[in-house]
JSON list of N, CA and C in Angstrom, two decimals:
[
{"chain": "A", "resi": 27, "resn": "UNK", "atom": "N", "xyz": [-6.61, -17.10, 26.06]},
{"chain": "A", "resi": 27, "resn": "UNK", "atom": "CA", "xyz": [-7.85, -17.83, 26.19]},
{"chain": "A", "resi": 27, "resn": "UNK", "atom": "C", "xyz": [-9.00, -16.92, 25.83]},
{"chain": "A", "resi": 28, "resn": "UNK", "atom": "N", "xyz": [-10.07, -17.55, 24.91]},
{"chain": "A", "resi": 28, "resn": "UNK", "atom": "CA", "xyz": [-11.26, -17.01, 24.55]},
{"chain": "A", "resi": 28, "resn": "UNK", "atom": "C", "xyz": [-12.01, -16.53, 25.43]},
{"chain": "A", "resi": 29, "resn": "UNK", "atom": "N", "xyz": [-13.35, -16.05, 25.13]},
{"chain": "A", "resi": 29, "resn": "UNK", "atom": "CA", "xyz": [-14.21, -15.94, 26.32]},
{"chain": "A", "resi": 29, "resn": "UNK", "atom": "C", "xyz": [-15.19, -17.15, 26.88]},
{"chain": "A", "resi": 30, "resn": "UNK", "atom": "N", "xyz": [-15.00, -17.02, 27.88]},
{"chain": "A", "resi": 30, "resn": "UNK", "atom": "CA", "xyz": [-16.50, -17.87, 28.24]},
{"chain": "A", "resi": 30, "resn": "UNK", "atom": "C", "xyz": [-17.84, -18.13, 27.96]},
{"chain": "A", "resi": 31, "resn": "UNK", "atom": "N", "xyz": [-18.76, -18.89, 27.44]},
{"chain": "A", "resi": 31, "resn": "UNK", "atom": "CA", "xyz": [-19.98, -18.63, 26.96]},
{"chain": "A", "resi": 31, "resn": "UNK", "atom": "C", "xyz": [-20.97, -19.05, 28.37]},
{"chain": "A", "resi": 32, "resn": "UNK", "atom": "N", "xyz": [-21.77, -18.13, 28.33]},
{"chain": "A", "resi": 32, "resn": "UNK", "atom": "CA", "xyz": [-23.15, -18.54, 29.17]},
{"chain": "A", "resi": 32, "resn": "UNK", "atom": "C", "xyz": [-23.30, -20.42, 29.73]},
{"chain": "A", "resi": 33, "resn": "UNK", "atom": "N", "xyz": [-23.20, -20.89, 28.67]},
{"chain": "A", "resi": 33, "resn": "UNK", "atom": "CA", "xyz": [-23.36, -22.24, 28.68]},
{"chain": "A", "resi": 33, "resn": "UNK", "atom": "C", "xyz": [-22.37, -22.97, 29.41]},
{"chain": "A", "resi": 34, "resn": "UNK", "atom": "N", "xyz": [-20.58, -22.92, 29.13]},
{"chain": "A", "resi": 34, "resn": "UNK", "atom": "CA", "xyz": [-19.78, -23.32, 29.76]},
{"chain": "A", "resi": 34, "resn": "UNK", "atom": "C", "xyz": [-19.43, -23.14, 31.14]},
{"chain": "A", "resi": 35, "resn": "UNK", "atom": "N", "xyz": [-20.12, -21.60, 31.33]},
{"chain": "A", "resi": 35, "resn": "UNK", "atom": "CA", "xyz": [-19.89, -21.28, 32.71]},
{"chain": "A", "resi": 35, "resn": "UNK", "atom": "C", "xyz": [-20.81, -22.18, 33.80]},
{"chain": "A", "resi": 36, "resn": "UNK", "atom": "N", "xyz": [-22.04, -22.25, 33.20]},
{"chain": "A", "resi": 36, "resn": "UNK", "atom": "CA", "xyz": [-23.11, -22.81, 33.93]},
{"chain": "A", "resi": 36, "resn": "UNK", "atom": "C", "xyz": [-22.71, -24.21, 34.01]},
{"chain": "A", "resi": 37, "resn": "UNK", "atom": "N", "xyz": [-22.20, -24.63, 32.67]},
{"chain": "A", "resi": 37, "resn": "UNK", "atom": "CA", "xyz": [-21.35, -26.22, 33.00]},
{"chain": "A", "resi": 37, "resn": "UNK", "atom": "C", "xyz": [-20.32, -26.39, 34.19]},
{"chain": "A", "resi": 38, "resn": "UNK", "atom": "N", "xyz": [-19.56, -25.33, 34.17]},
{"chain": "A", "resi": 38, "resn": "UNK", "atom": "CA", "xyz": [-18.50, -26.03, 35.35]},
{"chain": "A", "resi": 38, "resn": "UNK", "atom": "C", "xyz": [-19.34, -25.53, 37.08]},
{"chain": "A", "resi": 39, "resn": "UNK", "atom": "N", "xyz": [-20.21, -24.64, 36.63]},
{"chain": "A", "resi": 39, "resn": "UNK", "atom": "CA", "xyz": [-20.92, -24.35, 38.26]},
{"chain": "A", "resi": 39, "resn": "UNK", "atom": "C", "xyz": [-21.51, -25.51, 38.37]},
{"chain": "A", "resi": 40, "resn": "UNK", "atom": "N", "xyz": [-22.47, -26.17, 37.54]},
{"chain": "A", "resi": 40, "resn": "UNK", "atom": "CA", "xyz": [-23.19, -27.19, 37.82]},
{"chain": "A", "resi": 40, "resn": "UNK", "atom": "C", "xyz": [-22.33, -28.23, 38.51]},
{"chain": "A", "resi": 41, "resn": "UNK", "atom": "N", "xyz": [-21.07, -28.47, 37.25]},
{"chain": "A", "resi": 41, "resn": "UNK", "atom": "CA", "xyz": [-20.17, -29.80, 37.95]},
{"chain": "A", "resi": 41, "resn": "UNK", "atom": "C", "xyz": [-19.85, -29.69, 39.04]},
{"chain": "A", "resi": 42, "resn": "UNK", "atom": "N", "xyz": [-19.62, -28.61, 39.60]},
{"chain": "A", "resi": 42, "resn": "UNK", "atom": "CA", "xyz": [-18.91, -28.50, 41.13]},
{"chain": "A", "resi": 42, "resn": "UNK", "atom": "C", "xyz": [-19.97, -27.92, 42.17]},
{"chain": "A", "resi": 43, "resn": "UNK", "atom": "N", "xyz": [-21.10, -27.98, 41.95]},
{"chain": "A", "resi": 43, "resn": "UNK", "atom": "CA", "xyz": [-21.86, -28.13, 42.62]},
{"chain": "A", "resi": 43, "resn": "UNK", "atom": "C", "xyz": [-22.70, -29.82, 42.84]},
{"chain": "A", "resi": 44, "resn": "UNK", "atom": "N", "xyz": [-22.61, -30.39, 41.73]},
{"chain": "A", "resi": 44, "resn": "UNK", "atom": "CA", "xyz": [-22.83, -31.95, 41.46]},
{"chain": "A", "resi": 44, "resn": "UNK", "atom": "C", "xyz": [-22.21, -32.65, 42.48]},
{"chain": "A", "resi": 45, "resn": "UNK", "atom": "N", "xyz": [-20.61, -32.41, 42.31]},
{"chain": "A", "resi": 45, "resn": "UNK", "atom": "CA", "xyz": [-19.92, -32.75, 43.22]},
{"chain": "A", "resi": 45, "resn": "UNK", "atom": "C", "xyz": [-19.99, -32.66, 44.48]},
{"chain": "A", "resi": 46, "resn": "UNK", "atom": "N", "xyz": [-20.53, -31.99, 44.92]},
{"chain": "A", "resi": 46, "resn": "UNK", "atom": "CA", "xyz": [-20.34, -30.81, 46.29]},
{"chain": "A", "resi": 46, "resn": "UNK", "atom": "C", "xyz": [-21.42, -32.29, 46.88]},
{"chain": "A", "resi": 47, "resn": "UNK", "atom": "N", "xyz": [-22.82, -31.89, 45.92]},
{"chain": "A", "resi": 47, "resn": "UNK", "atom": "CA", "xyz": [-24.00, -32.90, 46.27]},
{"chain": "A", "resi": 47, "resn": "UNK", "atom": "C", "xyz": [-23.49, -34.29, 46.50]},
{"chain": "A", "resi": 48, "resn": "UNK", "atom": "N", "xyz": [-22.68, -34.93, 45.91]},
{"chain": "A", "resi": 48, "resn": "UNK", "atom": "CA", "xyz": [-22.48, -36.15, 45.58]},
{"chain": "A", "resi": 48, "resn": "UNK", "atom": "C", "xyz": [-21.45, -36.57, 47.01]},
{"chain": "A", "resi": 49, "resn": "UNK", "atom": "N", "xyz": [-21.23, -35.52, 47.70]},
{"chain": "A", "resi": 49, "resn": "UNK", "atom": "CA", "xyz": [-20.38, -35.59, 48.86]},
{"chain": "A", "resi": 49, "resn": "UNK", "atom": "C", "xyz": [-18.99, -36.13, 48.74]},
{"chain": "A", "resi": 50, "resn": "UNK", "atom": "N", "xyz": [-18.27, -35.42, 47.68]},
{"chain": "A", "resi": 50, "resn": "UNK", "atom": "CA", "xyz": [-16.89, -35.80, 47.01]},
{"chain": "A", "resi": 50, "resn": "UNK", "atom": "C", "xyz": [-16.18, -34.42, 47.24]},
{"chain": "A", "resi": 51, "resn": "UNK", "atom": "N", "xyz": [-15.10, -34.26, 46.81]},
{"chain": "A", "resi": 51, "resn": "UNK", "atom": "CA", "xyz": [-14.18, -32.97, 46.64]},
{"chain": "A", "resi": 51, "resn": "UNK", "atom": "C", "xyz": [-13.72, -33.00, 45.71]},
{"chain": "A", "resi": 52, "resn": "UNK", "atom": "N", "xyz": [-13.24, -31.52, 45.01]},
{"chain": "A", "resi": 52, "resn": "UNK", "atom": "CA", "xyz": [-12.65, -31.90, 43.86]},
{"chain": "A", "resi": 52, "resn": "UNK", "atom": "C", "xyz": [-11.79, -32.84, 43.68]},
{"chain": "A", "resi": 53, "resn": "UNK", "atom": "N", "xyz": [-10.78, -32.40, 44.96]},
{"chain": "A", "resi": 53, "resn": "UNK", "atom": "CA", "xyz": [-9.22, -33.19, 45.15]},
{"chain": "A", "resi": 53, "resn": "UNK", "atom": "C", "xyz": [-9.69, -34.85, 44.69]},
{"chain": "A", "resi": 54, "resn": "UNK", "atom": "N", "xyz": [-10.71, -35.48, 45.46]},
{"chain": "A", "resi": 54, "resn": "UNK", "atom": "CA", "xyz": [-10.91, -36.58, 45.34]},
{"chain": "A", "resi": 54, "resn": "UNK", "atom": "C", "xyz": [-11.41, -37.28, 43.71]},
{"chain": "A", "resi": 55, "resn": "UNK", "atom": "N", "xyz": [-12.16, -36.71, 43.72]},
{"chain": "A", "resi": 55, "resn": "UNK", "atom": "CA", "xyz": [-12.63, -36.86, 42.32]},
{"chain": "A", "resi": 55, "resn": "UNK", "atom": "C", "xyz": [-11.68, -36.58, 41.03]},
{"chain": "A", "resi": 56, "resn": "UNK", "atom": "N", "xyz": [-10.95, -35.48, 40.91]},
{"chain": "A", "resi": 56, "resn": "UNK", "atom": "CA", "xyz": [-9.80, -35.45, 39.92]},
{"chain": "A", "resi": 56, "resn": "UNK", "atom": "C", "xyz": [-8.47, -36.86, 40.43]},
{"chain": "A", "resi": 57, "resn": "UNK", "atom": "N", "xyz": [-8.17, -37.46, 41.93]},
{"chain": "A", "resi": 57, "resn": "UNK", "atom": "CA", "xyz": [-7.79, -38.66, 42.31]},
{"chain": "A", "resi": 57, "resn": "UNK", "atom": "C", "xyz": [-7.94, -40.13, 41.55]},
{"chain": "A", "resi": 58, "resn": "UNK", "atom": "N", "xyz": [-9.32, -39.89, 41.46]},
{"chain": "A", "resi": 58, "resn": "UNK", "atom": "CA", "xyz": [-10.18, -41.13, 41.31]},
{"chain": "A", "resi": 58, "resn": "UNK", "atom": "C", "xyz": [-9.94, -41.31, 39.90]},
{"chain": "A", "resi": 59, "resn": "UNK", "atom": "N", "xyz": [-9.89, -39.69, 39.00]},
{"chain": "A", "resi": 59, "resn": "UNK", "atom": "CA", "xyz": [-10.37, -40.37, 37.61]},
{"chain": "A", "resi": 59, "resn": "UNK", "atom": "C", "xyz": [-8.58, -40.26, 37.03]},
{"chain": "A", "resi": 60, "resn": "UNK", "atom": "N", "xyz": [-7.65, -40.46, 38.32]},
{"chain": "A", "resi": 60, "resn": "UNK", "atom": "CA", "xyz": [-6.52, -40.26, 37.49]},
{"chain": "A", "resi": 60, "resn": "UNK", "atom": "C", "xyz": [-6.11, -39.03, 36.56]},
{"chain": "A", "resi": 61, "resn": "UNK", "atom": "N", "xyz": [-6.65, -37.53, 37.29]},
{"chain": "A", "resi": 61, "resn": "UNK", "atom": "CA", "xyz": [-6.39, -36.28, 36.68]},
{"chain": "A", "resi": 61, "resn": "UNK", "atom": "C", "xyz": [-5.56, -35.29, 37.44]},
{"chain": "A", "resi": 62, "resn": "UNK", "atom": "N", "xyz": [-4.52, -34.48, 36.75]},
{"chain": "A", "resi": 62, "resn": "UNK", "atom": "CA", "xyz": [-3.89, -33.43, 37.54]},
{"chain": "A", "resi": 62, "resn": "UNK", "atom": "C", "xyz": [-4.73, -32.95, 38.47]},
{"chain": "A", "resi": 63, "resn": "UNK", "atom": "N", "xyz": [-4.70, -32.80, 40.05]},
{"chain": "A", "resi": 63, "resn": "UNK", "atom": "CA", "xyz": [-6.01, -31.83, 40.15]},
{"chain": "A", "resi": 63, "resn": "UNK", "atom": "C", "xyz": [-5.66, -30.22, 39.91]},
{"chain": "A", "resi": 64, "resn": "UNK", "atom": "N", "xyz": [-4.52, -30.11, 39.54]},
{"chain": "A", "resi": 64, "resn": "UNK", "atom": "CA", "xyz": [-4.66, -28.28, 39.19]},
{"chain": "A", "resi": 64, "resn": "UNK", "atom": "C", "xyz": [-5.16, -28.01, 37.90]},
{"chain": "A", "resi": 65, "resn": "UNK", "atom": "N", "xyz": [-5.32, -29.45, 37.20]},
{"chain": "A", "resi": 65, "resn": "UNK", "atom": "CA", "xyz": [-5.83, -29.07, 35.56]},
{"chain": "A", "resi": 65, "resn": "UNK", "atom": "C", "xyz": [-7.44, -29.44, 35.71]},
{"chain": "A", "resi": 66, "resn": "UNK", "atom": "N", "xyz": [-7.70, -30.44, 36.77]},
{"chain": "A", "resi": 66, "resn": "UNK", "atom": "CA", "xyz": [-9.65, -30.95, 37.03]},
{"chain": "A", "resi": 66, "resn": "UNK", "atom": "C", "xyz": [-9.69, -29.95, 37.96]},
{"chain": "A", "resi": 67, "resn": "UNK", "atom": "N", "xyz": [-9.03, -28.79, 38.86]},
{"chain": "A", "resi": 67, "resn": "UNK", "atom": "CA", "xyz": [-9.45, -27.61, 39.62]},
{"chain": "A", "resi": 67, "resn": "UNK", "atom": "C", "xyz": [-10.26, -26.64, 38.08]},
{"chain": "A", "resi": 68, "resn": "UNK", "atom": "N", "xyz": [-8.64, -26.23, 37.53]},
{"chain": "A", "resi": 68, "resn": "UNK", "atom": "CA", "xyz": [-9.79, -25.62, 36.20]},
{"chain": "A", "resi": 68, "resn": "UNK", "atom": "C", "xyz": [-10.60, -26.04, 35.55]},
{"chain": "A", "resi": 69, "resn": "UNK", "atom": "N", "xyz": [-10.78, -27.09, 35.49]},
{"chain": "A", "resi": 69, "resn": "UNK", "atom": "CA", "xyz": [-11.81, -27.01, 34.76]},
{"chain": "A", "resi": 69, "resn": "UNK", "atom": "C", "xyz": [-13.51, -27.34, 35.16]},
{"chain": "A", "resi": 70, "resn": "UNK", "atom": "N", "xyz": [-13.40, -27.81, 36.73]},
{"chain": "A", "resi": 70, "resn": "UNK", "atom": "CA", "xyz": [-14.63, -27.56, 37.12]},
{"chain": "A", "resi": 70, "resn": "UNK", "atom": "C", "xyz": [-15.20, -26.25, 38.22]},
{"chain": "A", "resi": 71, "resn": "UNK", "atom": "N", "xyz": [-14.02, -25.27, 37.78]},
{"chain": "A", "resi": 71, "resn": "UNK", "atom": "CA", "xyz": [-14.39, -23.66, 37.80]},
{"chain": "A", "resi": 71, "resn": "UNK", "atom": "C", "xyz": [-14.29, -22.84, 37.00]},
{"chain": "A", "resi": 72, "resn": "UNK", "atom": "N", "xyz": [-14.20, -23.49, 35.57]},
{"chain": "A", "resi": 72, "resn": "UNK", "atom": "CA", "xyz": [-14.67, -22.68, 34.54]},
{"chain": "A", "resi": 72, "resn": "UNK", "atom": "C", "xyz": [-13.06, -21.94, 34.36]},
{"chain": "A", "resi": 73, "resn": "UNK", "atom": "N", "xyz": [-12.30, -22.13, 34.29]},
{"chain": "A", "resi": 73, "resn": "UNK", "atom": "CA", "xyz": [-11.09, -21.68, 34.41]},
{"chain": "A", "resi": 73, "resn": "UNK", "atom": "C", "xyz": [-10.45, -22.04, 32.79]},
{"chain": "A", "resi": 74, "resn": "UNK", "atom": "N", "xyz": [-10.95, -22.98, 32.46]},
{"chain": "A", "resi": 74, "resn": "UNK", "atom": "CA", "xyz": [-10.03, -23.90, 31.58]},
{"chain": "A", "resi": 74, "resn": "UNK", "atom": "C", "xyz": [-11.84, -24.74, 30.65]},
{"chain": "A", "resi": 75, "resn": "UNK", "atom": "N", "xyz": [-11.33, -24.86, 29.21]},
{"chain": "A", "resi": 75, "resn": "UNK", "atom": "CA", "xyz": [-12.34, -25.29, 28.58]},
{"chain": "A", "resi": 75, "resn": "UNK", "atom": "C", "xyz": [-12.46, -27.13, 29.07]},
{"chain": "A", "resi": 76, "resn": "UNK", "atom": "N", "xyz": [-13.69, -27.53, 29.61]},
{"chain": "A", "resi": 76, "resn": "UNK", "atom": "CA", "xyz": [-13.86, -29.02, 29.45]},
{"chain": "A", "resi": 76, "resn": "UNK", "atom": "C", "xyz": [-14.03, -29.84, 28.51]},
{"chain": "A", "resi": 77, "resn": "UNK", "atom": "N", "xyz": [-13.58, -31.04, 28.30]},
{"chain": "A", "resi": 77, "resn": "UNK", "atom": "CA", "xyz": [-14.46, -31.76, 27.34]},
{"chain": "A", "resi": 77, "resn": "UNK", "atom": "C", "xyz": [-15.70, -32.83, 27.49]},
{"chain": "A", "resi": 78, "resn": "UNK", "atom": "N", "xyz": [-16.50, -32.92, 26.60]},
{"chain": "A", "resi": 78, "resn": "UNK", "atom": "CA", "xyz": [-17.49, -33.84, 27.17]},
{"chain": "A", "resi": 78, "resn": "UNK", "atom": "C", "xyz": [-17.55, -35.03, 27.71]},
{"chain": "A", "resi": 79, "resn": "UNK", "atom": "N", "xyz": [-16.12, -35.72, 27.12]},
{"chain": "A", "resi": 79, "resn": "UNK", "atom": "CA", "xyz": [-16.19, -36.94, 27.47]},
{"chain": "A", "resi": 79, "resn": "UNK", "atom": "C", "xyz": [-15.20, -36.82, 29.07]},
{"chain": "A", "resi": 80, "resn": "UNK", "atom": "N", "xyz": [-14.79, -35.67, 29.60]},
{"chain": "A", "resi": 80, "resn": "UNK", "atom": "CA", "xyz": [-14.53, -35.60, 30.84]},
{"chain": "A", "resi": 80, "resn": "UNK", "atom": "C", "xyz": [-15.60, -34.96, 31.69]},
{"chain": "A", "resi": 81, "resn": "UNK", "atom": "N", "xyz": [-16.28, -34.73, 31.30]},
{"chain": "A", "resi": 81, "resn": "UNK", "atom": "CA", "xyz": [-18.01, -34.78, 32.22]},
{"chain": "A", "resi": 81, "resn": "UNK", "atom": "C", "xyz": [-18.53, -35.42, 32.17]},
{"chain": "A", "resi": 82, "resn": "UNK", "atom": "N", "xyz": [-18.79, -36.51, 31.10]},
{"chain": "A", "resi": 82, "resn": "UNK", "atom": "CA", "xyz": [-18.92, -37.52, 31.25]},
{"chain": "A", "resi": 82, "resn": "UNK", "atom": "C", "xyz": [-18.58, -38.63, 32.39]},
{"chain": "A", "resi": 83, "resn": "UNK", "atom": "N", "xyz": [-17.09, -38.51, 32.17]},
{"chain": "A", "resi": 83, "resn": "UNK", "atom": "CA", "xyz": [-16.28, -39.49, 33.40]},
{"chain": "A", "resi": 83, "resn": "UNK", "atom": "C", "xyz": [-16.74, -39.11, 34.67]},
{"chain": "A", "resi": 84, "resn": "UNK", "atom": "N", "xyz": [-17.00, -37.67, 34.89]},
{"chain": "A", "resi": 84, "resn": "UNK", "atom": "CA", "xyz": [-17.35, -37.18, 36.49]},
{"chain": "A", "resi": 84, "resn": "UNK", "atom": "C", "xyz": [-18.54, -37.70, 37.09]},
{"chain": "A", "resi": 85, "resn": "UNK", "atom": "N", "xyz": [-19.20, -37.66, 36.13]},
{"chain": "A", "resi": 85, "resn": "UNK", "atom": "CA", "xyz": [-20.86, -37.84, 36.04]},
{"chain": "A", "resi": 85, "resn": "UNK", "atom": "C", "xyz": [-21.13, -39.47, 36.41]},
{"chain": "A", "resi": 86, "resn": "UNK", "atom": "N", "xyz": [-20.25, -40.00, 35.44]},
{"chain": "A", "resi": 86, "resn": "UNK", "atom": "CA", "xyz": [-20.26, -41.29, 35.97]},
{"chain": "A", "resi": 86, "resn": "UNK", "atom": "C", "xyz": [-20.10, -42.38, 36.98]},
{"chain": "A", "resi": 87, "resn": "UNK", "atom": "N", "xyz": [-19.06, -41.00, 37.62]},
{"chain": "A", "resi": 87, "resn": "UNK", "atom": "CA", "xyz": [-18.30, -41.40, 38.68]},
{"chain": "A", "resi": 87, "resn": "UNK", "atom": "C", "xyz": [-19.17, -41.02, 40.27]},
{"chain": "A", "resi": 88, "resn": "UNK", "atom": "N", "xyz": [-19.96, -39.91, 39.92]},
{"chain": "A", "resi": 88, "resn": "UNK", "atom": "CA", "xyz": [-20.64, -39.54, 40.76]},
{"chain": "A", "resi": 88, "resn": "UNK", "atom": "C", "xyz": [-21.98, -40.24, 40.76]},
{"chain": "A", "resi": 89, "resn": "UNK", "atom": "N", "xyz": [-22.45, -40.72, 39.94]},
{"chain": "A", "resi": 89, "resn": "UNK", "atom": "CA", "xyz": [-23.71, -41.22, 39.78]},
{"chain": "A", "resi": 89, "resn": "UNK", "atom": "C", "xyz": [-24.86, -40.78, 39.42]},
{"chain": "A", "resi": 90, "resn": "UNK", "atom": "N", "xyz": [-24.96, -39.76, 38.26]},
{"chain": "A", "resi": 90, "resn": "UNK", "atom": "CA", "xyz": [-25.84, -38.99, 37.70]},
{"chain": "A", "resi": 90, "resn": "UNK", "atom": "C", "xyz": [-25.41, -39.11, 36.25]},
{"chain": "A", "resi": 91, "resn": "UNK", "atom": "N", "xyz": [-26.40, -39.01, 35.89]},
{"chain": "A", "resi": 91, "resn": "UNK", "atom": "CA", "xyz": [-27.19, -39.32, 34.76]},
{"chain": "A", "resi": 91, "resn": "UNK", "atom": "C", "xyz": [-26.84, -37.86, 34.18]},
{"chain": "A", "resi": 92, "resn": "UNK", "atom": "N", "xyz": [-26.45, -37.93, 32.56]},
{"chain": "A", "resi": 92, "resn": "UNK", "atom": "CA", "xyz": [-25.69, -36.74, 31.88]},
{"chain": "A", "resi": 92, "resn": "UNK", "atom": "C", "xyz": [-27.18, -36.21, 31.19]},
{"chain": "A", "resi": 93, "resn": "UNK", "atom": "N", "xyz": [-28.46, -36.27, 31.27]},
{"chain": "A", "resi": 93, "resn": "UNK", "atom": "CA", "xyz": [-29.25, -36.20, 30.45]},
{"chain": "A", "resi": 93, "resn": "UNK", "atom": "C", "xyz": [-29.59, -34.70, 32.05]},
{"chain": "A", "resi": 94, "resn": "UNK", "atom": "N", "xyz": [-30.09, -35.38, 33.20]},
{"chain": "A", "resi": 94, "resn": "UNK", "atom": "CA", "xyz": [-30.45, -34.86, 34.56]},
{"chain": "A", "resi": 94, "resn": "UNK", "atom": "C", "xyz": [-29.27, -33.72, 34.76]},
{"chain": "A", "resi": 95, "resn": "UNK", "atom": "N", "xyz": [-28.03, -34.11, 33.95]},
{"chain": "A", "resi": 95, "resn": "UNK", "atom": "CA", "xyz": [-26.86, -33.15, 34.33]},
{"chain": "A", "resi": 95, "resn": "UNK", "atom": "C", "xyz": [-27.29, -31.93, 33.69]},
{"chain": "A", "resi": 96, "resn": "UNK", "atom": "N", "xyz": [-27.62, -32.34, 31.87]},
{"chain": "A", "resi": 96, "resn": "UNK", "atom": "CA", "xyz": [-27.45, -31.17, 31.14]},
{"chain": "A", "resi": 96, "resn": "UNK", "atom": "C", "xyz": [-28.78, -30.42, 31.44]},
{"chain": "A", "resi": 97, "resn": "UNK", "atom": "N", "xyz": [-29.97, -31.07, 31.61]},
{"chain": "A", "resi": 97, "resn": "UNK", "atom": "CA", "xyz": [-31.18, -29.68, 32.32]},
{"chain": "A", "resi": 97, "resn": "UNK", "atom": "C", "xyz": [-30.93, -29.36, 33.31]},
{"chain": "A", "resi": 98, "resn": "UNK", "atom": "N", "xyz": [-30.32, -29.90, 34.22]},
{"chain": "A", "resi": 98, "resn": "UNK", "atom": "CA", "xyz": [-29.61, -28.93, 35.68]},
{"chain": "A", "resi": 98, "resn": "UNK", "atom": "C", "xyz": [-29.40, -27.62, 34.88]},
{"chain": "A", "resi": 99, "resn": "UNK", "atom": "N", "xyz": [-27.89, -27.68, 33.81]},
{"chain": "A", "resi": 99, "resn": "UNK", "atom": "CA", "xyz": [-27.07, -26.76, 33.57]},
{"chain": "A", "resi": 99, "resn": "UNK", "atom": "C", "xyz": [-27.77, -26.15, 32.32]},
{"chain": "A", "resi": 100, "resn": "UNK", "atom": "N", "xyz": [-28.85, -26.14, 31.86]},
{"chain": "A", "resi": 100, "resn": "UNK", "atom": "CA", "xyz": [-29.49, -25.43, 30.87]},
{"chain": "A", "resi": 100, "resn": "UNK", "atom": "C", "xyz": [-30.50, -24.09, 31.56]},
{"chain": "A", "resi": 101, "resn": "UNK", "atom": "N", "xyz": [-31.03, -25.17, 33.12]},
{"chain": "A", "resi": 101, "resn": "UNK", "atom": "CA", "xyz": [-31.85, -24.42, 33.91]},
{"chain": "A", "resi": 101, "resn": "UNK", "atom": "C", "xyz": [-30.94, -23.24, 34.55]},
{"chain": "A", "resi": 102, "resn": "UNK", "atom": "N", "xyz": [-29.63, -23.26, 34.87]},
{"chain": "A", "resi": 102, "resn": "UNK", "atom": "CA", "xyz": [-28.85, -22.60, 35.85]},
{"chain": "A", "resi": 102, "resn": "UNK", "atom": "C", "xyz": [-28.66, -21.40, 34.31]},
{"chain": "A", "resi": 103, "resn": "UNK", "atom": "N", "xyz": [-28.06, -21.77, 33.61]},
{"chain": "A", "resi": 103, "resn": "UNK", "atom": "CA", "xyz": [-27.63, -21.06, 32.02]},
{"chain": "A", "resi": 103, "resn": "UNK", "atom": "C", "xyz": [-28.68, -19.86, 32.14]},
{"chain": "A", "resi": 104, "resn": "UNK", "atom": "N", "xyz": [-30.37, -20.35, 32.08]},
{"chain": "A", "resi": 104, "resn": "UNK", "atom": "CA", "xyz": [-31.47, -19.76, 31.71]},
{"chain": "A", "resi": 104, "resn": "UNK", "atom": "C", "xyz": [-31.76, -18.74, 33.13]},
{"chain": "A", "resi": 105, "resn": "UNK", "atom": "N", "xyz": [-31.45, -19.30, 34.23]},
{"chain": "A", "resi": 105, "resn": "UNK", "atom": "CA", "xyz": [-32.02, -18.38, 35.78]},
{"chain": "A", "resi": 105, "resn": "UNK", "atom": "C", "xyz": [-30.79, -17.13, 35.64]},
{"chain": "A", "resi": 106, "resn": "UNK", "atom": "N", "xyz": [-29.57, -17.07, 34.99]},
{"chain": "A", "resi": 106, "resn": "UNK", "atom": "CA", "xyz": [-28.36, -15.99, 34.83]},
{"chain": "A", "resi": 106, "resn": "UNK", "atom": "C", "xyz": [-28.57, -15.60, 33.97]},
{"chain": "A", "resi": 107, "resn": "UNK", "atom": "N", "xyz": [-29.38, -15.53, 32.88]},
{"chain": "A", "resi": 107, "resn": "UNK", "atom": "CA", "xyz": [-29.43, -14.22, 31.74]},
{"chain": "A", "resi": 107, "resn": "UNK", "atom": "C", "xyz": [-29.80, -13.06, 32.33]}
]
């Protein structure tokens, strides 16, 4: 596995902090959308590359808006340089 970029990392902190907010667990949420949770564990700790249209699904599922998601995770990206 490659390296991590600034950006992806801040993506999966955001998601699992989203979550955290949204008062879900991972366990539940990888449940819900019908995902391994040892494969939705990696990948909303940065463990494992995501795809968009599975942040998408989370996002959706949680009830936030992917626009509110991605300046969350641009702002978090920008406060860790």
């Amino acid at each position: 596995m490659g390296t991590t970029s600034a950006f992806e990392t801040a993506t999966a902190a955001q998601l699992k902090a989203e979550i955290t907010a949204a008062n879900k667990s991972i366990r539940s949420v990888a449940a819900a959308l019908d995902q391994d949770y040892t494969t939705f564990y990696r990948w909303v700790t940065g463990k494992r590359p995501i795809k968009l249209i599975t942040v998408y699904a989370i996002l959706d599922y949680i009830g936030l808006d992917i626009g509110t998601f991605f300046t969350r995770v641009q702002e978090r990206a920008d406060s860790e340089r």
